[in-house]
Tab-separated table of C-alpha atoms and ligand atoms in Angstrom:
chain	number	residue	atom	x	y	z
A	1	MET	CA	-61.962	184.439	95.536
A	2	VAL	CA	-60.282	186.487	98.240
A	3	ARG	CA	-62.452	187.622	101.119
A	4	ILE	CA	-61.752	191.134	102.376
A	5	ALA	CA	-62.809	192.764	105.615
A	6	GLU	CA	-62.340	196.502	106.099
A	7	GLU	CA	-62.530	198.417	109.359
A	8	TRP	CA	-62.033	202.029	110.343
A	9	LEU	CA	-60.822	203.047	113.772
A	10	ALA	CA	-59.846	206.634	114.678
A	11	THR	CA	-60.053	207.786	111.092
A	12	CYS	CA	-61.363	210.526	108.835
A	13	GLY	CA	-62.606	208.177	106.108
A	14	GLY	CA	-60.134	209.539	103.565
A	15	CYS	CA	-58.374	206.213	103.309
A	16	GLU	CA	-61.664	204.448	102.517
A	17	VAL	CA	-62.214	206.956	99.720
A	18	THR	CA	-58.773	205.980	98.448
A	19	VAL	CA	-59.793	202.325	98.290
A	20	LEU	CA	-62.841	203.314	96.244
A	21	ASP	CA	-60.649	205.639	94.194
A	22	ILE	CA	-58.585	202.821	92.694
A	23	GLY	CA	-60.481	203.356	89.454
A	24	GLU	CA	-60.038	201.054	86.515
A	25	PRO	CA	-57.607	198.618	88.135
A	26	LEU	CA	-60.399	197.972	90.647
A	27	LEU	CA	-62.522	196.574	87.801
A	28	ASP	CA	-59.844	193.962	87.113
A	29	LEU	CA	-59.523	193.182	90.797
A	30	LEU	CA	-63.198	193.126	91.748
A	31	PRO	CA	-64.143	189.733	90.272
A	32	LYS	CA	-61.448	188.170	92.466
A	33	LEU	CA	-62.446	190.032	95.620
A	34	GLN	CA	-65.367	189.670	97.931
A	35	PHE	CA	-65.899	192.391	100.521
A	36	VAL	CA	-67.419	190.523	103.448
A	37	HIS	CA	-67.329	193.399	105.915
A	38	MET	CA	-66.984	197.158	105.483
A	39	PRO	CA	-68.709	199.490	107.945
A	40	VAL	CA	-68.161	202.539	105.728
A	41	LEU	CA	-70.528	200.950	103.217
A	42	MET	CA	-72.661	198.783	105.466
A	43	ASP	CA	-72.955	201.044	108.516
A	44	HIS	CA	-72.152	198.586	111.294
A	45	LYS	CA	-72.004	200.130	114.762
A	46	TYR	CA	-70.971	198.226	117.839
A	47	PHE	CA	-71.043	200.501	120.823
A	48	GLY	CA	-73.605	202.993	122.095
A	49	GLN	CA	-75.170	205.037	119.324
A	50	THR	CA	-77.487	202.421	117.863
A	51	GLY	CA	-75.304	199.726	119.414
A	52	GLU	CA	-77.870	196.945	119.415
A	53	LYS	CA	-75.898	195.091	116.732
A	54	GLU	CA	-73.734	192.276	117.893
A	55	PHE	CA	-69.997	192.751	117.694
A	56	GLU	CA	-69.094	190.429	114.917
A	57	ILE	CA	-66.557	190.424	112.141
A	58	PRO	CA	-66.637	187.537	109.648
A	59	GLU	CA	-63.520	185.554	108.756
A	60	ALA	CA	-61.512	186.994	105.881
A	61	ASP	CA	-58.287	186.397	103.990
A	62	VAL	CA	-57.254	190.029	103.991
A	63	GLY	CA	-58.125	192.657	106.587
A	64	LEU	CA	-57.719	196.356	105.851
A	65	ILE	CA	-57.642	198.741	108.797
A	66	SER	CA	-57.575	202.523	108.590
A	67	GLY	CA	-57.214	204.810	111.584
A	68	GLY	CA	-55.269	204.589	114.804
A	69	ILE	CA	-56.387	203.363	118.202
A	70	ARG	CA	-57.885	206.175	120.283
A	71	SER	CA	-60.574	204.338	122.277
A	72	GLU	CA	-61.191	200.982	123.906
A	73	GLU	CA	-63.607	200.250	121.087
A	74	ASN	CA	-60.857	200.815	118.499
A	75	ALA	CA	-58.609	198.427	120.413
A	76	ARG	CA	-61.230	195.682	120.539
A	77	VAL	CA	-62.058	196.020	116.868
A	78	ALA	CA	-58.340	195.791	116.006
A	79	GLN	CA	-57.993	192.617	118.062
A	80	GLU	CA	-61.057	191.070	116.480
A	81	MET	CA	-59.769	191.919	112.998
A	82	ARG	CA	-56.445	190.285	113.828
A	83	LYS	CA	-58.261	187.169	114.971
A	84	LYS	CA	-60.445	186.912	111.881
A	85	CYS	CA	-58.047	187.924	109.102
A	86	THR	CA	-55.136	185.900	107.771
A	87	THR	CA	-53.242	188.939	106.510
A	88	LEU	CA	-53.672	192.302	108.170
A	89	VAL	CA	-52.948	195.500	106.231
A	90	ALA	CA	-52.632	198.870	107.990
A	91	VAL	CA	-53.885	201.532	105.590
A	92	GLY	CA	-52.844	205.179	105.909
A	93	ALA	CA	-50.746	207.327	108.222
A	94	CYS	CA	-53.242	206.997	111.095
A	95	ALA	CA	-53.186	203.202	111.154
A	96	ASN	CA	-49.419	203.049	110.684
A	97	PHE	CA	-48.181	205.914	112.885
A	98	GLY	CA	-51.213	207.481	114.579
A	99	GLY	CA	-51.574	210.234	111.968
A	100	ILE	CA	-53.019	213.673	112.670
A	101	PRO	CA	-55.091	212.540	115.700
A	102	ALA	CA	-51.850	211.454	117.384
A	103	LEU	CA	-50.764	215.107	117.662
A	104	ALA	CA	-52.857	214.854	120.827
A	105	ASN	CA	-50.123	212.622	122.253
A	106	LEU	CA	-48.260	215.833	123.118
A	107	TYR	CA	-50.746	216.201	125.978
A	108	THR	CA	-51.979	213.985	128.747
A	109	LEU	CA	-55.496	212.632	128.501
A	110	GLN	CA	-56.386	214.759	131.526
A	111	ASP	CA	-55.191	217.942	129.763
A	112	LEU	CA	-57.115	216.968	126.684
A	113	MET	CA	-60.358	216.413	128.555
A	114	ASP	CA	-59.932	219.603	130.575
A	115	THR	CA	-59.378	221.611	127.426
A	116	VAL	CA	-62.311	220.155	125.550
A	117	TYR	CA	-64.910	219.904	128.298
A	118	ARG	CA	-63.945	222.558	130.816
A	119	LYS	CA	-61.507	225.180	129.626
A	120	GLY	CA	-62.965	226.229	126.296
A	121	ARG	CA	-64.154	229.824	126.313
A	122	THR	CA	-67.446	228.903	124.694
A	123	THR	CA	-67.955	225.657	126.598
A	124	GLU	CA	-70.158	225.176	129.633
A	125	PRO	CA	-67.877	223.253	131.988
A	126	ALA	CA	-69.081	219.661	132.260
A	127	ASP	CA	-67.885	216.238	133.324
A	128	ASN	CA	-66.217	213.937	130.821
A	129	PRO	CA	-68.989	212.165	128.946
A	130	SER	CA	-69.165	208.485	129.733
A	131	GLU	CA	-72.586	207.235	128.771
A	132	ASP	CA	-72.930	205.246	125.574
A	133	ILE	CA	-69.451	206.068	124.343
A	134	PRO	CA	-66.314	203.990	124.751
A	135	PRO	CA	-63.622	205.341	127.103
A	136	LEU	CA	-60.515	206.832	125.523
A	137	LYS	CA	-57.072	205.266	125.742
A	138	ASP	CA	-54.322	207.219	127.518
A	139	ARG	CA	-52.930	208.161	124.102
A	140	VAL	CA	-53.317	207.358	120.410
A	141	TYR	CA	-51.690	204.089	119.342
A	142	ALA	CA	-50.732	202.855	115.896
A	143	VAL	CA	-52.448	199.579	114.978
A	144	SER	CA	-49.069	197.826	115.043
A	145	GLU	CA	-48.656	198.843	118.684
A	146	ALA	CA	-51.702	196.740	119.557
A	147	VAL	CA	-51.678	193.793	117.145
A	148	LYS	CA	-49.285	192.308	114.593
A	149	VAL	CA	-49.552	194.029	111.211
A	150	ASP	CA	-48.375	192.195	108.074
A	151	VAL	CA	-48.345	194.995	105.497
A	152	GLY	CA	-48.182	198.770	106.002
A	153	LEU	CA	-49.454	201.217	103.382
A	154	PRO	CA	-48.570	204.674	104.685
A	155	GLY	CA	-49.763	208.081	103.489
A	156	CYS	CA	-52.481	210.558	104.369
A	157	PRO	CA	-54.381	209.269	102.629
A	158	THR	CA	-52.528	206.310	101.177
A	159	THR	CA	-52.575	206.085	97.393
A	160	PRO	CA	-54.917	204.039	95.179
A	161	GLU	CA	-51.837	202.591	93.426
A	162	LEU	CA	-50.483	201.246	96.694
A	163	VAL	CA	-53.778	199.659	97.706
A	164	ALA	CA	-54.165	198.086	94.272
A	165	GLY	CA	-50.516	197.011	94.271
A	166	ALA	CA	-50.773	195.407	97.690
A	167	LEU	CA	-54.032	193.610	96.865
A	168	THR	CA	-52.595	192.335	93.586
A	169	ALA	CA	-49.469	191.080	95.329
A	170	LEU	CA	-51.546	189.341	97.990
A	171	LEU	CA	-53.730	187.739	95.316
A	172	GLU	CA	-50.619	186.379	93.652
A	173	GLY	CA	-49.142	185.301	96.979
A	174	LYS	CA	-46.204	187.670	96.619
A	175	PRO	CA	-44.724	189.835	99.382
A	176	PHE	CA	-45.316	193.593	99.285
A	177	SER	CA	-43.182	196.330	100.784
A	178	LEU	CA	-41.988	199.847	100.081
A	179	PRO	CA	-38.352	200.680	99.339
A	180	GLU	CA	-36.324	202.300	102.122
A	181	ARG	CA	-35.639	205.457	100.175
A	182	SER	CA	-36.601	209.078	100.694
A	183	VAL	CA	-39.058	211.337	98.875
A	184	CYS	CA	-36.007	213.371	97.765
A	185	ASP	CA	-34.685	210.275	95.985
A	186	ASP	CA	-37.729	210.394	93.683
A	187	CYS	CA	-38.003	214.180	93.460
A	188	PRO	CA	-37.115	215.697	90.091
A	189	THR	CA	-36.330	219.235	91.311
A	190	LYS	CA	-32.914	220.844	90.884
A	191	ARG	CA	-30.611	220.705	93.883
A	192	GLU	CA	-27.430	222.576	94.655
A	193	LYS	CA	-27.177	221.740	98.358
A	194	LYS	CA	-27.519	225.361	99.376
A	195	ALA	CA	-30.522	227.427	100.352
A	196	VAL	CA	-31.135	230.516	98.220
A	197	ALA	CA	-33.573	232.139	100.641
A	198	THR	CA	-34.487	232.189	104.290
A	199	LEU	CA	-37.354	230.120	105.628
A	200	LYS	CA	-40.734	231.089	104.241
A	201	ARG	CA	-44.204	230.684	105.613
A	202	PRO	CA	-45.914	227.549	104.286
A	203	LEU	CA	-48.512	229.348	102.192
A	204	GLU	CA	-46.197	231.624	100.257
A	205	ASN	CA	-46.063	230.725	96.603
A	206	VAL	CA	-43.342	228.552	95.156
A	207	GLN	CA	-41.339	230.408	92.537
A	208	LEU	CA	-41.878	229.112	89.059
A	209	LYS	CA	-42.802	230.387	85.662
A	210	GLU	CA	-45.928	229.189	83.981
A	211	GLY	CA	-45.368	225.907	82.188
A	212	GLN	CA	-41.970	225.451	83.800
A	213	LYS	CA	-41.040	221.778	84.148
A	214	LEU	CA	-40.418	220.396	87.623
A	215	GLU	CA	-36.911	219.453	86.479
A	216	ASP	CA	-36.131	223.168	86.149
A	217	VAL	CA	-37.644	224.181	89.484
A	218	ARG	CA	-35.195	224.643	92.333
A	219	CYS	CA	-35.636	222.219	95.258
A	220	LEU	CA	-38.437	223.657	97.371
A	221	MET	CA	-36.417	223.420	100.552
A	222	GLU	CA	-33.563	225.337	98.943
A	223	GLN	CA	-36.188	227.982	98.098
A	224	GLY	CA	-36.945	228.204	101.795
A	225	TYR	CA	-40.048	226.025	102.066
A	226	LEU	CA	-39.971	223.523	104.845
A	227	CYS	CA	-40.076	220.252	102.895
A	228	GLN	CA	-39.998	216.977	104.765
A	229	GLY	CA	-38.794	214.987	101.759
A	230	PRO	CA	-35.356	214.190	103.215
A	231	ALA	CA	-36.858	212.340	106.199
A	232	THR	CA	-39.902	210.782	104.527
A	233	ARG	CA	-40.302	207.436	102.821
A	234	THR	CA	-41.022	207.596	99.126
A	235	GLY	CA	-43.859	205.738	97.437
A	236	CYS	CA	-46.614	208.337	97.017
A	237	GLY	CA	-45.825	209.075	93.387
A	238	GLY	CA	-47.722	206.236	91.733
A	239	ALA	CA	-46.626	205.067	88.311
A	240	ASP	CA	-44.310	207.943	87.330
A	241	LYS	CA	-42.916	208.185	90.865
A	242	VAL	CA	-42.993	211.993	91.096
A	243	PRO	CA	-43.968	212.628	94.733
A	244	ARG	CA	-47.608	213.613	95.088
A	245	CYS	CA	-47.157	217.030	96.704
A	246	ILE	CA	-44.073	218.036	94.728
A	247	ARG	CA	-46.070	217.366	91.572
A	248	ALA	CA	-48.478	220.057	92.807
A	249	TYR	CA	-45.555	222.383	93.686
A	250	MET	CA	-46.203	221.871	97.390
A	251	PRO	CA	-43.544	220.797	99.870
A	252	CYS	CA	-43.758	217.300	101.349
A	253	ARG	CA	-45.337	217.240	104.806
A	254	GLY	CA	-44.124	213.787	105.735
A	255	CYS	CA	-47.285	211.713	105.468
A	256	PHE	CA	-45.448	208.518	104.441
A	257	GLY	CA	-43.605	208.471	107.738
A	258	PRO	CA	-39.969	207.669	108.442
A	259	ILE	CA	-37.765	206.124	105.757
A	260	ARG	CA	-37.195	203.020	107.843
A	261	ALA	CA	-38.813	201.688	110.971
A	262	GLY	CA	-37.323	203.307	114.036
A	263	ALA	CA	-35.848	206.358	112.262
A	264	ASN	CA	-36.536	209.701	113.932
A	265	PRO	CA	-37.805	212.144	111.290
A	266	MET	CA	-37.395	215.172	113.531
A	267	VAL	CA	-33.703	214.576	114.124
A	268	ASP	CA	-33.141	213.837	110.439
A	269	MET	CA	-34.946	217.019	109.405
A	270	MET	CA	-32.969	219.178	111.816
A	271	GLY	CA	-29.839	217.769	110.201
A	272	ALA	CA	-31.106	218.341	106.668
A	273	ILE	CA	-32.202	221.902	107.394
A	274	SER	CA	-28.945	223.003	108.930
A	275	SER	CA	-26.850	221.279	106.274
A	276	ILE	CA	-28.250	223.551	103.537
A	277	GLY	CA	-27.950	226.632	105.719
A	278	LEU	CA	-31.511	227.267	106.908
A	279	ASP	CA	-32.123	228.350	110.483
A	280	ALA	CA	-34.250	225.791	112.322
A	281	ARG	CA	-34.911	228.356	115.059
A	282	GLN	CA	-37.399	230.063	112.783
A	283	ILE	CA	-39.639	227.024	112.624
A	284	GLU	CA	-42.662	227.230	114.888
A	285	ASP	CA	-43.590	224.276	117.055
A	286	ARG	CA	-40.873	222.000	115.680
A	287	MET	CA	-41.930	218.953	117.679
A	288	ALA	CA	-45.420	218.828	116.187
A	289	THR	CA	-44.331	220.022	112.743
A	290	PHE	CA	-41.752	217.293	112.202
A	291	ASN	CA	-43.893	214.572	113.766
A	292	ARG	CA	-47.129	215.695	112.179
A	293	PHE	CA	-48.164	212.222	111.028
A	294	VAL	CA	-46.155	209.962	113.317
A	295	GLY	CA	-47.226	210.918	116.845
A	296	ALA	CA	-47.918	207.330	117.896
A	297	THR	CA	-45.041	204.809	117.782
A	298	GLY	CA	-43.349	206.751	120.600
A	299	ARG	CA	-42.619	209.925	118.639
A	300	LEU	CA	-44.850	212.375	120.531
A	301	ARG	CA	-45.472	212.446	124.237
A	302	PRO	CA	-46.178	215.071	126.858
A	303	LEU	CA	-43.023	217.076	127.416
A	304	PRO	CA	-41.373	216.655	130.794
A	305	ARG	CA	-41.828	219.861	132.805
B	1	MET	CA	-32.028	210.239	150.492
B	2	ALA	CA	-33.031	209.344	146.975
B	3	GLU	CA	-30.794	212.066	145.556
B	4	GLU	CA	-27.787	210.689	147.354
B	5	THR	CA	-28.148	207.331	145.689
B	6	PHE	CA	-28.548	208.763	142.175
B	7	GLU	CA	-25.562	207.947	139.991
B	8	PRO	CA	-25.720	209.666	136.598
B	9	LEU	CA	-25.169	207.540	133.538
B	10	ILE	CA	-23.221	209.480	130.951
B	11	ILE	CA	-22.415	208.233	127.471
B	12	GLY	CA	-19.157	209.518	126.033
B	13	PHE	CA	-18.392	209.443	122.321
B	14	CYS	CA	-14.640	209.899	121.945
B	15	CYS	CA	-12.844	210.160	118.630
B	16	ASN	CA	-10.180	207.535	118.145
B	17	TRP	CA	-7.285	209.837	117.304
B	18	CYS	CA	-7.210	212.472	120.027
B	19	SER	CA	-9.899	212.181	122.649
B	20	TYR	CA	-9.864	208.427	123.141
B	21	ALA	CA	-6.097	208.657	123.489
B	22	GLY	CA	-6.644	211.515	125.958
B	23	ALA	CA	-9.044	209.358	127.963
B	24	ASP	CA	-6.520	206.542	127.809
B	25	LEU	CA	-3.819	208.848	129.094
B	26	ALA	CA	-6.046	209.873	131.996
B	27	GLY	CA	-6.360	206.179	132.735
B	28	VAL	CA	-2.695	205.194	132.539
B	29	SER	CA	-1.737	208.314	134.529
B	30	ARG	CA	-4.105	207.029	137.217
B	31	LEU	CA	-6.008	210.296	137.310
B	32	GLN	CA	-9.128	210.104	139.427
B	33	TYR	CA	-12.413	210.773	137.688
B	34	PRO	CA	-15.951	209.558	138.394
B	35	PRO	CA	-16.883	206.140	136.983
B	36	ASN	CA	-20.171	207.447	135.540
B	37	LEU	CA	-18.919	207.767	131.981
B	38	ARG	CA	-19.343	204.906	129.507
B	39	ILE	CA	-16.980	205.591	126.638
B	40	ILE	CA	-17.816	204.608	123.080
B	41	ARG	CA	-14.898	204.929	120.704
B	42	VAL	CA	-15.778	206.446	117.321
B	43	MET	CA	-13.438	207.211	114.446
B	44	CYS	CA	-14.246	210.925	114.460
B	45	SER	CA	-16.519	213.274	116.403
B	46	GLY	CA	-18.009	214.155	113.004
B	47	MET	CA	-19.622	210.742	112.763
B	48	VAL	CA	-21.704	211.163	115.897
B	49	HIS	CA	-25.071	211.769	114.286
B	50	PRO	CA	-27.593	213.788	116.333
B	51	ASN	CA	-29.768	210.666	116.226
B	52	LEU	CA	-27.323	208.856	118.505
B	53	VAL	CA	-27.295	211.708	120.986
B	54	MET	CA	-31.077	212.161	121.068
B	55	ASP	CA	-31.630	208.410	121.265
B	56	ALA	CA	-29.256	208.116	124.215
B	57	LEU	CA	-30.878	211.005	126.068
B	58	THR	CA	-34.441	209.813	125.500
B	59	LYS	CA	-33.739	206.144	126.168
B	60	GLY	CA	-32.026	206.126	129.516
B	61	ALA	CA	-28.795	208.159	129.554
B	62	ASP	CA	-28.611	211.176	131.875
B	63	GLY	CA	-25.989	212.939	129.822
B	64	VAL	CA	-23.982	212.709	126.608
B	65	LEU	CA	-20.435	213.927	126.166
B	66	VAL	CA	-18.940	214.146	122.686
B	67	CYS	CA	-15.166	214.623	122.516
B	68	GLY	CA	-13.135	215.385	119.417
B	69	CYS	CA	-9.797	216.813	118.361
B	70	HIS	CA	-9.194	220.549	118.648
B	71	PRO	CA	-10.290	222.566	115.591
B	72	GLY	CA	-7.676	222.127	112.893
B	73	ASP	CA	-6.487	218.796	114.318
B	74	CYS	CA	-9.300	216.545	113.093
B	75	HIS	CA	-7.804	213.566	111.275
B	76	TYR	CA	-10.580	213.777	108.723
B	77	GLN	CA	-10.029	217.510	108.288
B	78	GLU	CA	-13.419	218.928	109.177
B	79	GLY	CA	-15.204	216.271	111.195
B	80	ASN	CA	-15.050	218.292	114.368
B	81	LEU	CA	-16.445	221.376	112.642
B	82	LYS	CA	-19.349	219.249	111.542
B	83	ALA	CA	-19.755	218.104	115.147
B	84	GLN	CA	-19.818	221.754	116.177
B	85	SER	CA	-22.609	222.693	113.778
B	86	ARG	CA	-24.533	219.581	114.758
B	87	ALA	CA	-24.177	220.590	118.386
B	88	ASP	CA	-26.209	223.707	117.641
B	89	ALA	CA	-29.008	221.608	116.201
B	90	ILE	CA	-28.773	219.229	119.151
B	91	LYS	CA	-29.096	222.088	121.656
B	92	LEU	CA	-32.207	223.294	119.876
B	93	MET	CA	-33.680	219.798	120.004
B	94	LEU	CA	-32.920	219.533	123.704
B	95	GLN	CA	-35.232	222.521	124.172
B	96	ASP	CA	-37.878	220.885	122.013
B	97	PHE	CA	-37.662	217.654	123.983
B	98	GLY	CA	-37.697	219.462	127.330
B	99	ILE	CA	-34.205	218.241	128.277
B	100	GLU	CA	-31.823	220.497	130.221
B	101	GLU	CA	-29.035	221.923	128.089
B	102	GLU	CA	-26.315	220.825	130.533
B	103	ARG	CA	-26.980	217.184	129.714
B	104	PHE	CA	-25.120	217.530	126.436
B	105	ARG	CA	-21.554	218.707	126.008
B	106	LEU	CA	-19.116	218.895	123.117
B	107	GLU	CA	-15.470	219.215	124.163
B	108	TRP	CA	-12.139	219.239	122.391
B	109	VAL	CA	-9.605	216.960	124.067
B	110	SER	CA	-6.198	216.207	122.537
B	111	ALA	CA	-4.162	213.034	123.093
B	112	SER	CA	-1.974	214.814	125.637
B	113	GLU	CA	-4.824	216.301	127.644
B	114	GLY	CA	-5.481	213.474	130.089
B	115	PRO	CA	-5.943	215.846	133.021
B	116	ARG	CA	-8.349	218.002	131.052
B	117	PHE	CA	-10.389	214.952	130.134
B	118	ALA	CA	-10.614	213.938	133.777
B	119	GLN	CA	-11.629	217.463	134.702
B	120	VAL	CA	-14.372	217.640	132.047
B	121	VAL	CA	-15.822	214.318	133.161
B	122	THR	CA	-15.729	215.324	136.828
B	123	GLU	CA	-17.424	218.636	136.120
B	124	MET	CA	-20.101	217.132	133.963
B	125	THR	CA	-20.859	214.322	136.399
B	126	GLU	CA	-21.283	216.802	139.252
B	127	GLN	CA	-23.512	219.031	137.163
B	128	ILE	CA	-25.771	216.173	136.162
B	129	ARG	CA	-25.828	214.755	139.648
B	130	GLU	CA	-27.335	218.066	140.703
B	131	LEU	CA	-29.889	218.037	137.877
B	132	GLY	CA	-31.032	214.549	138.817
B	133	PRO	CA	-32.050	211.760	136.444
B	134	SER	CA	-32.993	212.520	132.848
B	135	PRO	CA	-36.711	213.314	132.529
B	136	TYR	CA	-36.883	210.463	130.018
B	137	ARG	CA	-35.104	207.909	132.157
B	138	MET	CA	-37.027	204.668	132.177
B	139	GLY	CA	-37.703	202.769	135.387
C	401	SF4	S1	-54.295	208.654	107.027
C	401	SF4	FE1	-55.194	210.632	106.508
C	401	SF4	S2	-56.782	210.124	105.039
C	401	SF4	FE2	-56.242	208.212	106.074
C	401	SF4	S3	-57.660	208.050	107.795
C	401	SF4	FE3	-55.852	209.101	108.547
C	401	SF4	S4	-56.331	211.287	108.346
C	401	SF4	FE4	-57.759	210.171	107.042
C	402	SF4	S1	-36.387	218.677	99.918
C	402	SF4	FE1	-38.393	218.508	98.944
C	402	SF4	S2	-38.220	219.674	97.064
C	402	SF4	FE2	-36.140	219.317	97.791
C	402	SF4	S3	-35.472	217.454	96.748
C	402	SF4	FE3	-36.356	216.815	98.695
C	402	SF4	S4	-38.500	216.384	98.233
C	402	SF4	FE4	-37.683	217.586	96.528
C	403	SF4	S1	-44.955	214.262	99.029
C	403	SF4	FE1	-44.791	213.829	101.219
C	403	SF4	S2	-46.659	214.670	102.165
C	403	SF4	FE2	-46.986	214.559	99.929
C	403	SF4	S3	-48.004	212.590	99.627
C	403	SF4	FE3	-45.805	212.234	99.358
C	403	SF4	S4	-45.078	211.625	101.385
C	403	SF4	FE4	-47.086	212.542	101.662
C	404	FES	S1	-10.658	212.657	114.168
C	404	FES	FE1	-10.869	213.586	116.144
C	404	FES	S2	-12.552	214.892	115.717
C	404	FES	FE2	-12.247	214.088	113.725
């Protein structure tokens, strides 16, 4: 029996849904798993709110954490999870790279507070709230920036196959990691290394005929859609490997993060875009666009003025 | 006072066939140029990926100079043209990162252009000295 503890930090809950979304493989896994802690199901709260509960996480073999570290509370929960769990798994883009909330790292905490509590047109100016809520950190941190993480399952949300795969590997005592290859490497679309259109707005429709196979569809980027496949790690495609968004005729937005630790997706994308003849100048807000899911881990910070 | 003590740190990527030889010539001809440049020899200016430039500029360097052979002289045919088109992307990224454009330069220097090399380095060092340290420079 493997004991599992699950925690959510600065998260939307989508990654927890993914864990529950494993489907049939979960039935095979369940008899071997015991969930000893999972606030999303058991409604533990530690701070303020109804915070009379004691801060306690039971010992577990595997700890799953979704969400990045935005507040002091998040940081303490992450540390406690590290202490109590033998193997720690970071689940989702937020836990691994900060995710969408880490777009806030483009601004200082002061700017953020001013905007939210004082500068909004419909907001009565007020002081930063401080009663019964934990203070915020200066920026959003990935879990791995605070404690050692043993396994990373990226994606926004991550995929049921990855969670099941990682749990199965851990049960069998085998290592688990993703290949260092790009989404393009697993993408079936047709490529000719040359754009056939200028950059399009993200919501314009991809050109395809009804029933047309993906193999016959021209690479979305070559059609002018900003697709982050070249700078994004593959692994979202599940069993048949076709990347999740491409399968739905949508360009990749980069939720699996950089192909290898330390790579800079923005620089790689600028290279990829210009090499097929698209004009990167037409892209709005490039910094945030190319770092949409990876704002922690040093990728986004307030610009020097 | 602080400005007077600031010495820019400039990373120079010089291609082996022309520019490194040009830098060498500047050296053996005993031409004077500021000691702020740290030269890294690369086989071709075309192999200087924008990653290297952006990493240098966001992790402590105050400037980056890429030197290659004159157009048409690249020993790998089109490496320097590639460097040129990358330079456009790099300039755009400098804007995005809030880094002054003058901190990056791409120059063609042949093996016989020792004096030109010395002049480029002198110019660039002076320019960056005026700008001050890179906004990303770490303590
Ligand atoms: S990675 Fe996406 S789905 Fe998962 S917690 Fe973050 S925002 Fe939600
Ligand atoms: S850029 Fe996008 S559409 Fe084109 S091959 Fe890569 S993942 Fe596929
Ligand atoms: S295609 Fe890209 S954005 Fe879509 S799920 Fe895969 S990695 Fe994420
Ligand atoms: S060999 Fe000098 S630029 Fe290519």
